[in-house]
Amino acid sequence: MRLFEPLKINNMELKNRLVMPPMCMYSACRQDGGVTDFHLAHYAARAIGQVGLIIVEATAIRPEGRISNECLGIWEDKQIEGMARLTKAIKEQGAVPSLQINHAGRKAVTKDNRHLAPSAVAYNDHPVTYEEMTSRDIEEVLDAYREAASRADAAGFEGLEIHAAHGYLIHQFLSPLSNARDDAYGQDRSLFLNKAVAAIDETWPKDKALWIRISATDWLEGGVTPADWIKWIKGLPRKMDMVHVSAGGLQKASVHPYPGYLLPLAAQIRNGTGLPVIGVGFLDEDQLIVQALEGGSCDLAALGRELLRNPNKANDLAWRYGRPDLVTAQYTRAYKERM
Ligand SMILES: Cc1cc2nc3c(=O)[nH]c(=O)nc-3n(C[C@H](O)[C@H](O)[C@H](O)COP(=O)(O)O)c2cc1C
């Protein structure tokens, strides 16, 4: 069964196809965006539960790029130590640690910070004054991507996910609904993304996996589309090792999620780019997870809220689908003696 087949992405050796997608826990040290004991226990628990790939939550490349004051950060060297403890904890429990790096742009709700955006276009009814980024601001953020990638490498992450989804800064540059600039970054809305990838490529090793998380659609008239994404991904200055296919988040939109509702988008991006994809979105039901992988909609399946509810989901699936040998050794009695 594909669910339990290993997969190699660049040099990441994934033991199965289950992924913990990035999920902000708003539990970092308020002062310095540092890793806390909560993060160590939280991620180690999912690693113990046999998730193959863990993508640590959106981590800010600059202080003003945090979504909230409680977000993790990787904007200075002293944050490396906590991150290194986290990668060690995840690896020791048998999962592969990776990190999502982000700048929130106009979706930041931090206090005492600038609120940068490609254009001064409001996010829904956010009561925030936006500053249209100057070319100097842009250069500083691009430098921060380069440095964040270098720190993520030093901390021992084996994979790096560029957050270009959910209406955060890169997505804001890409969507015509949030980018009204008349300079080069408005004429070519993918320029900021391309420069961010080029900056990351300078420090993130070639033999470590690099991928992008996208919102394949804004669910809005005039927003980004899967066809845009296929073109942008093919034009990137470094070839991505895979794509994590999500959707939405740019502005309020009318969407009615149902189990697996994003899988057709994942399949479209997979076919259009020829790259492996992570599928996500209400993959809560066992048969749906199996079918998404067997049917070729996605190569990896990410379970978000389900893994918050049940860190041992991978163990449950291994037991249910005839692979008791894959259940965490220390927990086998919980399964054998269930009745
Ligand atoms: C508490 C929470 C925090 C989240 N934080 C992030 C994040 O940091 N980065 C991101 O790309 N997506 C984030 N998401 C979205 C999830 O990664 C995932 O795409 C979403 O929950 C849908 O998957 P699910 O239906 O399996 O939960 C978050 C979701 C939740 C529930």
mmCIF file of C-alpha atoms and ligand atoms in Angstrom:
data_model
loop_
_atom_site.group_PDB
_atom_site.id
_atom_site.type_symbol
_atom_site.label_atom_id
_atom_site.label_comp_id
_atom_site.label_asym_id
_atom_site.label_seq_id
_atom_site.Cartn_x
_atom_site.Cartn_y
_atom_site.Cartn_z
ATOM 1 C CA MET A 1 0.000 0.000 0.000
ATOM 2 C CA ARG A 2 1.428 3.349 -1.063
ATOM 3 C CA LEU A 3 0.665 4.882 2.347
ATOM 4 C CA PHE A 4 3.490 2.866 3.878
ATOM 5 C CA GLU A 5 5.911 3.013 0.948
ATOM 6 C CA PRO A 6 9.046 5.051 1.556
ATOM 7 C CA LEU A 7 9.715 8.039 -0.683
ATOM 8 C CA LYS A 8 12.961 9.870 -1.358
ATOM 9 C CA ILE A 9 12.630 13.593 -2.052
ATOM 10 C CA ASN A 10 16.081 14.967 -2.841
ATOM 11 C CA ASN A 11 17.982 13.520 0.143
ATOM 12 C CA MET A 12 15.024 13.299 2.482
ATOM 13 C CA GLU A 13 14.277 9.643 3.196
ATOM 14 C CA LEU A 14 10.603 9.536 4.136
ATOM 15 C CA LYS A 15 9.496 6.264 5.710
ATOM 16 C CA ASN A 16 5.843 6.722 4.744
ATOM 17 C CA ARG A 17 3.544 9.169 2.981
ATOM 18 C CA LEU A 18 2.070 10.927 5.990
ATOM 19 C CA VAL A 19 2.939 14.561 6.588
ATOM 20 C CA MET A 20 2.271 16.922 9.458
ATOM 21 C CA PRO A 21 1.577 20.204 7.658
ATOM 22 C CA PRO A 22 2.733 23.465 9.202
ATOM 23 C CA MET A 23 0.379 24.656 11.944
ATOM 24 C CA CYS A 24 1.066 27.788 13.979
ATOM 25 C CA MET A 25 0.833 27.090 17.662
ATOM 26 C CA TYR A 26 1.275 30.710 18.821
ATOM 27 C CA SER A 27 3.435 29.405 21.642
ATOM 28 C CA ALA A 28 6.850 30.929 21.006
ATOM 29 C CA CYS A 29 8.664 33.070 23.562
ATOM 30 C CA ARG A 30 6.995 36.460 23.175
ATOM 31 C CA GLN A 31 10.223 38.388 23.394
ATOM 32 C CA ASP A 32 12.384 36.537 20.920
ATOM 33 C CA GLY A 33 10.288 34.126 18.842
ATOM 34 C CA GLY A 34 12.155 31.208 20.403
ATOM 35 C CA VAL A 35 11.284 27.514 20.624
ATOM 36 C CA THR A 36 9.663 26.500 23.927
ATOM 37 C CA ASP A 37 9.238 23.165 25.703
ATOM 38 C CA PHE A 38 5.743 23.023 24.221
ATOM 39 C CA HIS A 39 7.194 22.848 20.691
ATOM 40 C CA LEU A 40 9.605 20.075 21.652
ATOM 41 C CA ALA A 41 6.825 17.928 23.134
ATOM 42 C CA HIS A 42 4.282 18.780 20.433
ATOM 43 C CA TYR A 43 6.453 17.856 17.442
ATOM 44 C CA ALA A 44 8.163 14.905 19.148
ATOM 45 C CA ALA A 45 4.716 13.453 19.910
ATOM 46 C CA ARG A 46 3.810 13.381 16.196
ATOM 47 C CA ALA A 47 7.223 11.898 15.378
ATOM 48 C CA ILE A 48 6.657 9.171 17.985
ATOM 49 C CA GLY A 49 3.254 8.623 16.383
ATOM 50 C CA GLN A 50 5.097 7.663 13.133
ATOM 51 C CA VAL A 51 4.404 10.653 10.885
ATOM 52 C CA GLY A 52 7.065 10.487 8.146
ATOM 53 C CA LEU A 53 7.588 14.195 7.447
ATOM 54 C CA ILE A 54 7.056 17.012 9.918
ATOM 55 C CA ILE A 55 6.831 20.555 8.603
ATOM 56 C CA VAL A 56 7.369 22.913 11.507
ATOM 57 C CA GLU A 57 4.902 25.805 11.598
ATOM 58 C CA ALA A 58 5.230 29.139 9.764
ATOM 59 C CA THR A 59 8.418 30.686 11.101
ATOM 60 C CA ALA A 60 9.101 34.354 10.527
ATOM 61 C CA ILE A 61 12.162 35.489 8.622
ATOM 62 C CA ARG A 62 11.887 38.970 10.141
ATOM 63 C CA PRO A 63 10.246 40.309 13.320
ATOM 64 C CA GLU A 64 7.643 42.287 11.379
ATOM 65 C CA GLY A 65 6.995 39.170 9.280
ATOM 66 C CA ARG A 66 5.435 37.303 12.216
ATOM 67 C CA ILE A 67 1.708 36.721 12.019
ATOM 68 C CA SER A 68 1.434 37.273 15.784
ATOM 69 C CA ASN A 69 3.862 38.126 18.581
ATOM 70 C CA GLU A 70 3.755 34.452 19.591
ATOM 71 C CA CYS A 71 5.045 33.097 16.261
ATOM 72 C CA LEU A 72 8.370 31.312 15.938
ATOM 73 C CA GLY A 73 11.193 33.234 14.326
ATOM 74 C CA ILE A 74 14.426 32.591 12.503
ATOM 75 C CA TRP A 75 15.561 36.158 11.927
ATOM 76 C CA GLU A 76 18.663 36.025 14.127
ATOM 77 C CA ASP A 77 21.441 33.566 14.899
ATOM 78 C CA LYS A 78 20.485 33.098 18.513
ATOM 79 C CA GLN A 79 17.266 31.417 17.370
ATOM 80 C CA ILE A 80 19.281 28.573 15.834
ATOM 81 C CA GLU A 81 19.919 26.806 19.135
ATOM 82 C CA GLY A 82 16.239 26.247 19.965
ATOM 83 C CA MET A 83 15.540 25.132 16.423
ATOM 84 C CA ALA A 84 18.467 22.682 16.644
ATOM 85 C CA ARG A 85 16.919 21.171 19.784
ATOM 86 C CA LEU A 86 13.698 20.769 17.845
ATOM 87 C CA THR A 87 15.287 19.052 14.830
ATOM 88 C CA LYS A 88 17.176 16.726 17.187
ATOM 89 C CA ALA A 89 13.987 15.796 19.058
ATOM 90 C CA ILE A 90 12.118 15.079 15.807
ATOM 91 C CA LYS A 91 14.967 13.025 14.302
ATOM 92 C CA GLU A 92 15.511 11.025 17.474
ATOM 93 C CA GLN A 93 11.896 9.897 17.259
ATOM 94 C CA GLY A 94 12.297 8.772 13.644
ATOM 95 C CA ALA A 95 10.691 11.544 11.577
ATOM 96 C CA VAL A 96 12.241 13.984 9.112
ATOM 97 C CA PRO A 97 12.227 17.619 10.294
ATOM 98 C CA SER A 98 11.526 20.443 7.865
ATOM 99 C CA LEU A 99 10.666 24.098 8.346
ATOM 100 C CA GLN A 100 8.197 26.475 6.745
ATOM 101 C CA ILE A 101 9.623 29.983 6.384
ATOM 102 C CA ASN A 102 7.313 32.947 6.058
ATOM 103 C CA HIS A 103 6.829 36.684 5.952
ATOM 104 C CA ALA A 104 3.243 37.601 6.795
ATOM 105 C CA GLY A 105 3.229 40.973 5.005
ATOM 106 C CA ARG A 106 -0.195 42.589 5.339
ATOM 107 C CA LYS A 107 -1.573 39.670 7.381
ATOM 108 C CA ALA A 108 0.728 40.422 10.319
ATOM 109 C CA VAL A 109 -1.153 41.421 13.445
ATOM 110 C CA THR A 110 1.904 41.988 15.604
ATOM 111 C CA LYS A 111 2.079 44.991 17.892
ATOM 112 C CA ASP A 112 4.766 47.670 17.549
ATOM 113 C CA ASN A 113 5.792 46.627 14.070
ATOM 114 C CA ARG A 114 5.513 47.973 10.573
ATOM 115 C CA HIS A 115 2.859 46.322 8.410
ATOM 116 C CA LEU A 116 4.499 45.809 5.056
ATOM 117 C CA ALA A 117 2.583 44.989 1.893
ATOM 118 C CA PRO A 118 3.226 45.091 -1.852
ATOM 119 C CA SER A 119 0.447 47.695 -2.084
ATOM 120 C CA ALA A 120 -1.656 49.493 0.486
ATOM 121 C CA VAL A 121 -4.635 47.251 -0.230
ATOM 122 C CA ALA A 122 -6.490 46.162 2.909
ATOM 123 C CA TYR A 123 -6.812 42.535 3.944
ATOM 124 C CA ASN A 124 -10.548 42.132 4.543
ATOM 125 C CA ASP A 125 -11.408 44.706 7.193
ATOM 126 C CA HIS A 126 -8.086 44.584 9.077
ATOM 127 C CA PRO A 127 -7.752 47.741 11.163
ATOM 128 C CA VAL A 128 -4.110 48.193 10.137
ATOM 129 C CA THR A 129 -2.250 50.910 8.263
ATOM 130 C CA TYR A 130 -0.259 49.260 5.499
ATOM 131 C CA GLU A 131 3.015 50.528 4.180
ATOM 132 C CA GLU A 132 3.666 49.879 0.529
ATOM 133 C CA MET A 133 7.125 48.304 0.459
ATOM 134 C CA THR A 134 9.925 50.454 -0.901
ATOM 135 C CA SER A 135 12.638 48.847 -3.027
ATOM 136 C CA ARG A 136 14.848 48.999 0.055
ATOM 137 C CA ASP A 137 12.228 47.116 2.120
ATOM 138 C CA ILE A 138 12.082 44.500 -0.622
ATOM 139 C CA GLU A 139 15.871 44.081 -0.644
ATOM 140 C CA GLU A 140 15.882 43.670 3.146
ATOM 141 C CA VAL A 141 13.192 40.990 3.046
ATOM 142 C CA LEU A 142 14.983 39.130 0.250
ATOM 143 C CA ASP A 143 18.202 39.207 2.315
ATOM 144 C CA ALA A 144 16.194 37.805 5.216
ATOM 145 C CA TYR A 145 15.085 34.827 3.085
ATOM 146 C CA ARG A 146 18.738 34.093 2.294
ATOM 147 C CA GLU A 147 19.753 34.270 5.946
ATOM 148 C CA ALA A 148 16.762 32.310 7.230
ATOM 149 C CA ALA A 149 17.593 29.448 4.853
ATOM 150 C CA SER A 150 21.169 29.431 6.086
ATOM 151 C CA ARG A 151 20.006 29.304 9.734
ATOM 152 C CA ALA A 152 17.499 26.536 8.971
ATOM 153 C CA ASP A 153 20.355 24.531 7.477
ATOM 154 C CA ALA A 154 22.565 25.185 10.508
ATOM 155 C CA ALA A 155 19.730 24.057 12.810
ATOM 156 C CA GLY A 156 19.615 20.665 11.087
ATOM 157 C CA PHE A 157 16.410 20.878 9.088
ATOM 158 C CA GLU A 158 16.439 18.419 6.193
ATOM 159 C CA GLY A 159 13.764 20.207 4.175
ATOM 160 C CA LEU A 160 12.615 23.772 3.675
ATOM 161 C CA GLU A 161 9.130 24.867 2.663
ATOM 162 C CA ILE A 162 8.688 28.356 1.221
ATOM 163 C CA HIS A 163 5.306 29.706 2.303
ATOM 164 C CA ALA A 164 3.781 31.190 -0.843
ATOM 165 C CA ALA A 165 0.192 30.383 0.143
ATOM 166 C CA HIS A 166 -2.667 31.625 2.335
ATOM 167 C CA GLY A 167 -2.342 35.315 1.501
ATOM 168 C CA TYR A 168 1.062 35.944 3.083
ATOM 169 C CA LEU A 169 3.693 38.190 1.540
ATOM 170 C CA ILE A 170 4.801 36.111 -1.466
ATOM 171 C CA HIS A 171 1.182 35.348 -2.327
ATOM 172 C CA GLN A 172 0.352 39.064 -1.924
ATOM 173 C CA PHE A 173 2.928 39.874 -4.597
ATOM 174 C CA LEU A 174 1.575 37.148 -6.899
ATOM 175 C CA SER A 175 -2.117 37.947 -6.806
ATOM 176 C CA PRO A 176 -3.479 40.774 -8.948
ATOM 177 C CA LEU A 177 -5.980 41.334 -6.120
ATOM 178 C CA SER A 178 -3.258 42.487 -3.709
ATOM 179 C CA ASN A 179 -0.458 43.727 -5.977
ATOM 180 C CA ALA A 180 -1.223 47.056 -7.668
ATOM 181 C CA ARG A 181 2.396 48.199 -7.993
ATOM 182 C CA ASP A 182 3.529 49.929 -11.133
ATOM 183 C CA ASP A 183 7.235 49.083 -10.741
ATOM 184 C CA ALA A 184 8.982 45.892 -11.904
ATOM 185 C CA TYR A 185 7.360 43.933 -9.026
ATOM 186 C CA GLY A 186 3.924 44.859 -10.338
ATOM 187 C CA GLN A 187 4.693 44.401 -14.023
ATOM 188 C CA ASP A 188 5.985 40.902 -13.272
ATOM 189 C CA ARG A 189 4.099 39.703 -10.203
ATOM 190 C CA SER A 190 6.304 36.605 -9.956
ATOM 191 C CA LEU A 191 9.509 38.665 -9.663
ATOM 192 C CA PHE A 192 9.438 38.777 -5.854
ATOM 193 C CA LEU A 193 8.954 35.001 -5.643
ATOM 194 C CA ASN A 194 11.742 34.395 -8.152
ATOM 195 C CA LYS A 195 14.119 36.636 -6.231
ATOM 196 C CA ALA A 196 13.180 35.007 -2.924
ATOM 197 C CA VAL A 197 13.908 31.551 -4.388
ATOM 198 C CA ALA A 198 17.209 32.807 -5.852
ATOM 199 C CA ALA A 199 18.186 34.245 -2.446
ATOM 200 C CA ILE A 200 17.307 30.989 -0.665
ATOM 201 C CA ASP A 201 19.219 29.020 -3.293
ATOM 202 C CA GLU A 202 22.391 30.911 -2.337
ATOM 203 C CA THR A 203 22.450 29.378 1.145
ATOM 204 C CA TRP A 204 20.151 26.336 1.198
ATOM 205 C CA PRO A 205 22.244 23.313 0.124
ATOM 206 C CA LYS A 206 21.488 21.792 -3.263
ATOM 207 C CA ASP A 207 21.321 18.354 -1.664
ATOM 208 C CA LYS A 208 18.592 19.370 0.780
ATOM 209 C CA ALA A 209 14.952 19.312 -0.263
ATOM 210 C CA LEU A 210 13.348 22.648 -1.107
ATOM 211 C CA TRP A 211 9.690 23.070 -1.947
ATOM 212 C CA ILE A 212 6.929 25.614 -2.079
ATOM 213 C CA ARG A 213 3.488 25.763 -0.480
ATOM 214 C CA ILE A 214 0.962 27.370 -2.790
ATOM 215 C CA SER A 215 -2.611 28.542 -2.781
ATOM 216 C CA ALA A 216 -3.542 27.064 -6.137
ATOM 217 C CA THR A 217 -6.555 29.370 -6.281
ATOM 218 C CA ASP A 218 -7.754 32.481 -4.451
ATOM 219 C CA TRP A 219 -11.346 31.242 -4.906
ATOM 220 C CA LEU A 220 -11.994 34.754 -6.221
ATOM 221 C CA GLU A 221 -12.671 36.275 -9.629
ATOM 222 C CA GLY A 222 -9.420 37.739 -10.988
ATOM 223 C CA GLY A 223 -7.218 35.891 -8.467
ATOM 224 C CA VAL A 224 -4.432 33.349 -9.015
ATOM 225 C CA THR A 225 -5.211 30.093 -10.814
ATOM 226 C CA PRO A 226 -3.604 26.654 -11.093
ATOM 227 C CA ALA A 227 -2.481 27.572 -14.637
ATOM 228 C CA ASP A 228 -0.638 30.637 -13.240
ATOM 229 C CA TRP A 229 1.046 28.418 -10.696
ATOM 230 C CA ILE A 230 2.156 25.819 -13.205
ATOM 231 C CA LYS A 231 3.821 28.576 -15.228
ATOM 232 C CA TRP A 232 5.416 30.228 -12.164
ATOM 233 C CA ILE A 233 6.722 26.948 -10.736
ATOM 234 C CA LYS A 234 8.284 25.966 -14.065
ATOM 235 C CA GLY A 235 9.967 29.387 -14.282
ATOM 236 C CA LEU A 236 11.597 29.367 -10.833
ATOM 237 C CA PRO A 237 15.385 29.896 -10.705
ATOM 238 C CA ARG A 238 15.777 26.650 -8.702
ATOM 239 C CA LYS A 239 13.803 23.537 -9.463
ATOM 240 C CA MET A 240 11.475 22.685 -6.603
ATOM 241 C CA ASP A 241 11.635 19.162 -5.204
ATOM 242 C CA MET A 242 7.868 19.135 -4.672
ATOM 243 C CA VAL A 243 4.792 21.328 -4.243
ATOM 244 C CA HIS A 244 2.436 21.505 -1.259
ATOM 245 C CA VAL A 245 -0.958 22.309 -2.706
ATOM 246 C CA SER A 246 -3.317 24.343 -0.551
ATOM 247 C CA ALA A 247 -5.714 27.158 -1.484
ATOM 248 C CA GLY A 248 -7.264 30.449 -0.433
ATOM 249 C CA GLY A 249 -6.382 32.886 2.316
ATOM 250 C CA LEU A 250 -5.867 36.036 0.238
ATOM 251 C CA GLN A 251 -9.247 37.588 1.025
ATOM 252 C CA LYS A 252 -12.505 36.338 2.406
ATOM 253 C CA ALA A 253 -14.110 34.034 -0.162
ATOM 254 C CA SER A 254 -17.069 31.762 -0.223
ATOM 255 C CA VAL A 255 -15.733 28.194 -0.074
ATOM 256 C CA HIS A 256 -17.403 25.108 1.281
ATOM 257 C CA PRO A 257 -14.706 22.643 2.277
ATOM 258 C CA TYR A 258 -15.483 18.944 2.277
ATOM 259 C CA PRO A 259 -13.250 15.891 2.727
ATOM 260 C CA GLY A 260 -10.598 15.950 0.022
ATOM 261 C CA TYR A 261 -11.880 19.136 -1.628
ATOM 262 C CA LEU A 262 -8.352 20.263 -2.564
ATOM 263 C CA LEU A 263 -7.256 16.979 -4.135
ATOM 264 C CA PRO A 264 -8.322 17.915 -7.699
ATOM 265 C CA LEU A 265 -6.072 20.985 -7.431
ATOM 266 C CA ALA A 266 -3.201 18.822 -6.168
ATOM 267 C CA ALA A 267 -3.648 16.473 -9.133
ATOM 268 C CA GLN A 268 -3.740 19.409 -11.554
ATOM 269 C CA ILE A 269 -0.482 20.863 -10.186
ATOM 270 C CA ARG A 270 1.105 17.399 -10.179
ATOM 271 C CA ASN A 271 0.193 16.812 -13.824
ATOM 272 C CA GLY A 272 1.099 20.318 -14.934
ATOM 273 C CA THR A 273 4.502 20.538 -13.254
ATOM 274 C CA GLY A 274 5.555 16.873 -13.250
ATOM 275 C CA LEU A 275 6.602 17.328 -9.605
ATOM 276 C CA PRO A 276 5.582 15.289 -6.572
ATOM 277 C CA VAL A 277 2.856 16.980 -4.534
ATOM 278 C CA ILE A 278 1.629 17.015 -0.955
ATOM 279 C CA GLY A 279 -2.158 16.880 -0.842
ATOM 280 C CA VAL A 280 -4.017 18.412 2.106
ATOM 281 C CA GLY A 281 -7.464 19.505 3.216
ATOM 282 C CA PHE A 282 -9.882 17.527 5.364
ATOM 283 C CA LEU A 283 -8.083 14.242 4.782
ATOM 284 C CA ASP A 284 -9.600 12.964 7.998
ATOM 285 C CA GLU A 285 -11.075 9.721 6.807
ATOM 286 C CA ASP A 286 -8.887 6.650 6.483
ATOM 287 C CA GLN A 287 -10.241 5.498 3.137
ATOM 288 C CA LEU A 288 -9.901 8.946 1.651
ATOM 289 C CA ILE A 289 -6.219 9.112 2.634
ATOM 290 C CA VAL A 290 -5.561 5.694 1.100
ATOM 291 C CA GLN A 291 -7.476 6.542 -2.065
ATOM 292 C CA ALA A 292 -5.781 9.935 -2.534
ATOM 293 C CA LEU A 293 -2.408 8.190 -2.558
ATOM 294 C CA GLU A 294 -3.389 5.073 -4.529
ATOM 295 C CA GLY A 295 -5.332 7.082 -7.110
ATOM 296 C CA GLY A 296 -2.381 9.375 -7.764
ATOM 297 C CA SER A 297 -3.945 12.685 -6.679
ATOM 298 C CA CYS A 298 -0.923 13.218 -4.457
ATOM 299 C CA ASP A 299 2.377 11.599 -3.476
ATOM 300 C CA LEU A 300 2.163 12.558 0.189
ATOM 301 C CA ALA A 301 -0.869 13.233 2.373
ATOM 302 C CA ALA A 302 -0.858 15.968 5.000
ATOM 303 C CA LEU A 303 -3.200 15.697 7.979
ATOM 304 C CA GLY A 304 -3.521 18.932 9.905
ATOM 305 C CA ARG A 305 -6.303 19.101 12.443
ATOM 306 C CA GLU A 306 -6.539 15.304 12.505
ATOM 307 C CA LEU A 307 -2.969 15.142 13.846
ATOM 308 C CA LEU A 308 -3.817 17.766 16.459
ATOM 309 C CA ARG A 309 -6.644 15.524 17.612
ATOM 310 C CA ASN A 310 -4.696 12.314 17.301
ATOM 311 C CA PRO A 311 -0.883 12.305 17.239
ATOM 312 C CA ASN A 312 -1.025 8.526 16.767
ATOM 313 C CA LYS A 313 -3.023 8.614 13.544
ATOM 314 C CA ALA A 314 -0.225 6.927 11.569
ATOM 315 C CA ASN A 315 -0.164 4.105 14.119
ATOM 316 C CA ASP A 316 -3.936 3.712 13.818
ATOM 317 C CA LEU A 317 -3.646 3.479 10.025
ATOM 318 C CA ALA A 318 -0.801 0.961 10.212
ATOM 319 C CA TRP A 319 -2.866 -1.214 12.513
ATOM 320 C CA ARG A 320 -6.029 -0.898 10.458
ATOM 321 C CA TYR A 321 -4.361 -1.658 7.148
ATOM 322 C CA GLY A 322 -2.393 -4.706 8.222
ATOM 323 C CA ARG A 323 0.996 -3.291 9.133
ATOM 324 C CA PRO A 324 1.222 -3.816 12.920
ATOM 325 C CA ASP A 325 4.987 -4.016 12.435
ATOM 326 C CA LEU A 326 4.979 -0.260 11.777
ATOM 327 C CA VAL A 327 3.262 0.692 15.036
ATOM 328 C CA THR A 328 5.520 2.475 17.564
ATOM 329 C CA ALA A 329 7.133 -0.421 19.454
ATOM 330 C CA GLN A 330 6.362 0.994 22.888
ATOM 331 C CA TYR A 331 2.664 1.337 21.987
ATOM 332 C CA THR A 332 1.896 -2.063 20.487
ATOM 333 C CA ARG A 333 0.054 -3.296 23.575
ATOM 334 C CA ALA A 334 -2.433 -0.476 23.121
ATOM 335 C CA TYR A 335 -3.412 -2.037 19.813
ATOM 336 C CA LYS A 336 -3.109 -5.751 20.571
ATOM 337 C CA GLU A 337 -5.048 -5.431 23.797
ATOM 338 C CA ARG A 338 -7.704 -3.181 22.417
ATOM 339 C CA MET A 339 -10.571 -5.593 22.828
HETATM 340 C C1 LIG B 1 -4.062 25.648 14.121
HETATM 341 C C2 LIG B 1 -3.671 25.759 12.671
HETATM 342 C C3 LIG B 1 -2.550 26.484 12.322
HETATM 343 C C4 LIG B 1 -2.138 26.572 10.975
HETATM 344 N N1 LIG B 1 -0.955 27.199 10.662
HETATM 345 C C5 LIG B 1 -0.464 27.125 9.409
HETATM 346 C C6 LIG B 1 0.863 27.552 9.114
HETATM 347 O O1 LIG B 1 1.631 27.926 9.994
HETATM 348 N N2 LIG B 1 1.262 27.486 7.821
HETATM 349 C C7 LIG B 1 0.457 27.015 6.829
HETATM 350 O O2 LIG B 1 0.879 26.988 5.671
HETATM 351 N N3 LIG B 1 -0.772 26.531 7.097
HETATM 352 C C8 LIG B 1 -1.231 26.548 8.357
HETATM 353 N N4 LIG B 1 -2.450 25.978 8.636
HETATM 354 C C9 LIG B 1 -3.160 25.213 7.599
HETATM 355 C C10 LIG B 1 -2.810 23.724 7.684
HETATM 356 O O3 LIG B 1 -1.448 23.506 7.355
HETATM 357 C C11 LIG B 1 -3.684 22.871 6.749
HETATM 358 O O4 LIG B 1 -3.465 23.267 5.430
HETATM 359 C C12 LIG B 1 -5.155 23.020 7.085
HETATM 360 O O5 LIG B 1 -5.389 22.814 8.456
HETATM 361 C C13 LIG B 1 -6.014 22.054 6.254
HETATM 362 O O6 LIG B 1 -5.684 20.733 6.544
HETATM 363 P P1 LIG B 1 -6.639 19.823 7.515
HETATM 364 O O7 LIG B 1 -8.004 19.865 6.937
HETATM 365 O O8 LIG B 1 -6.011 18.469 7.477
HETATM 366 O O9 LIG B 1 -6.593 20.448 8.883
HETATM 367 C C14 LIG B 1 -2.896 25.926 9.971
HETATM 368 C C15 LIG B 1 -4.054 25.235 10.328
HETATM 369 C C16 LIG B 1 -4.422 25.120 11.656
HETATM 370 C C17 LIG B 1 -5.649 24.293 12.019
#
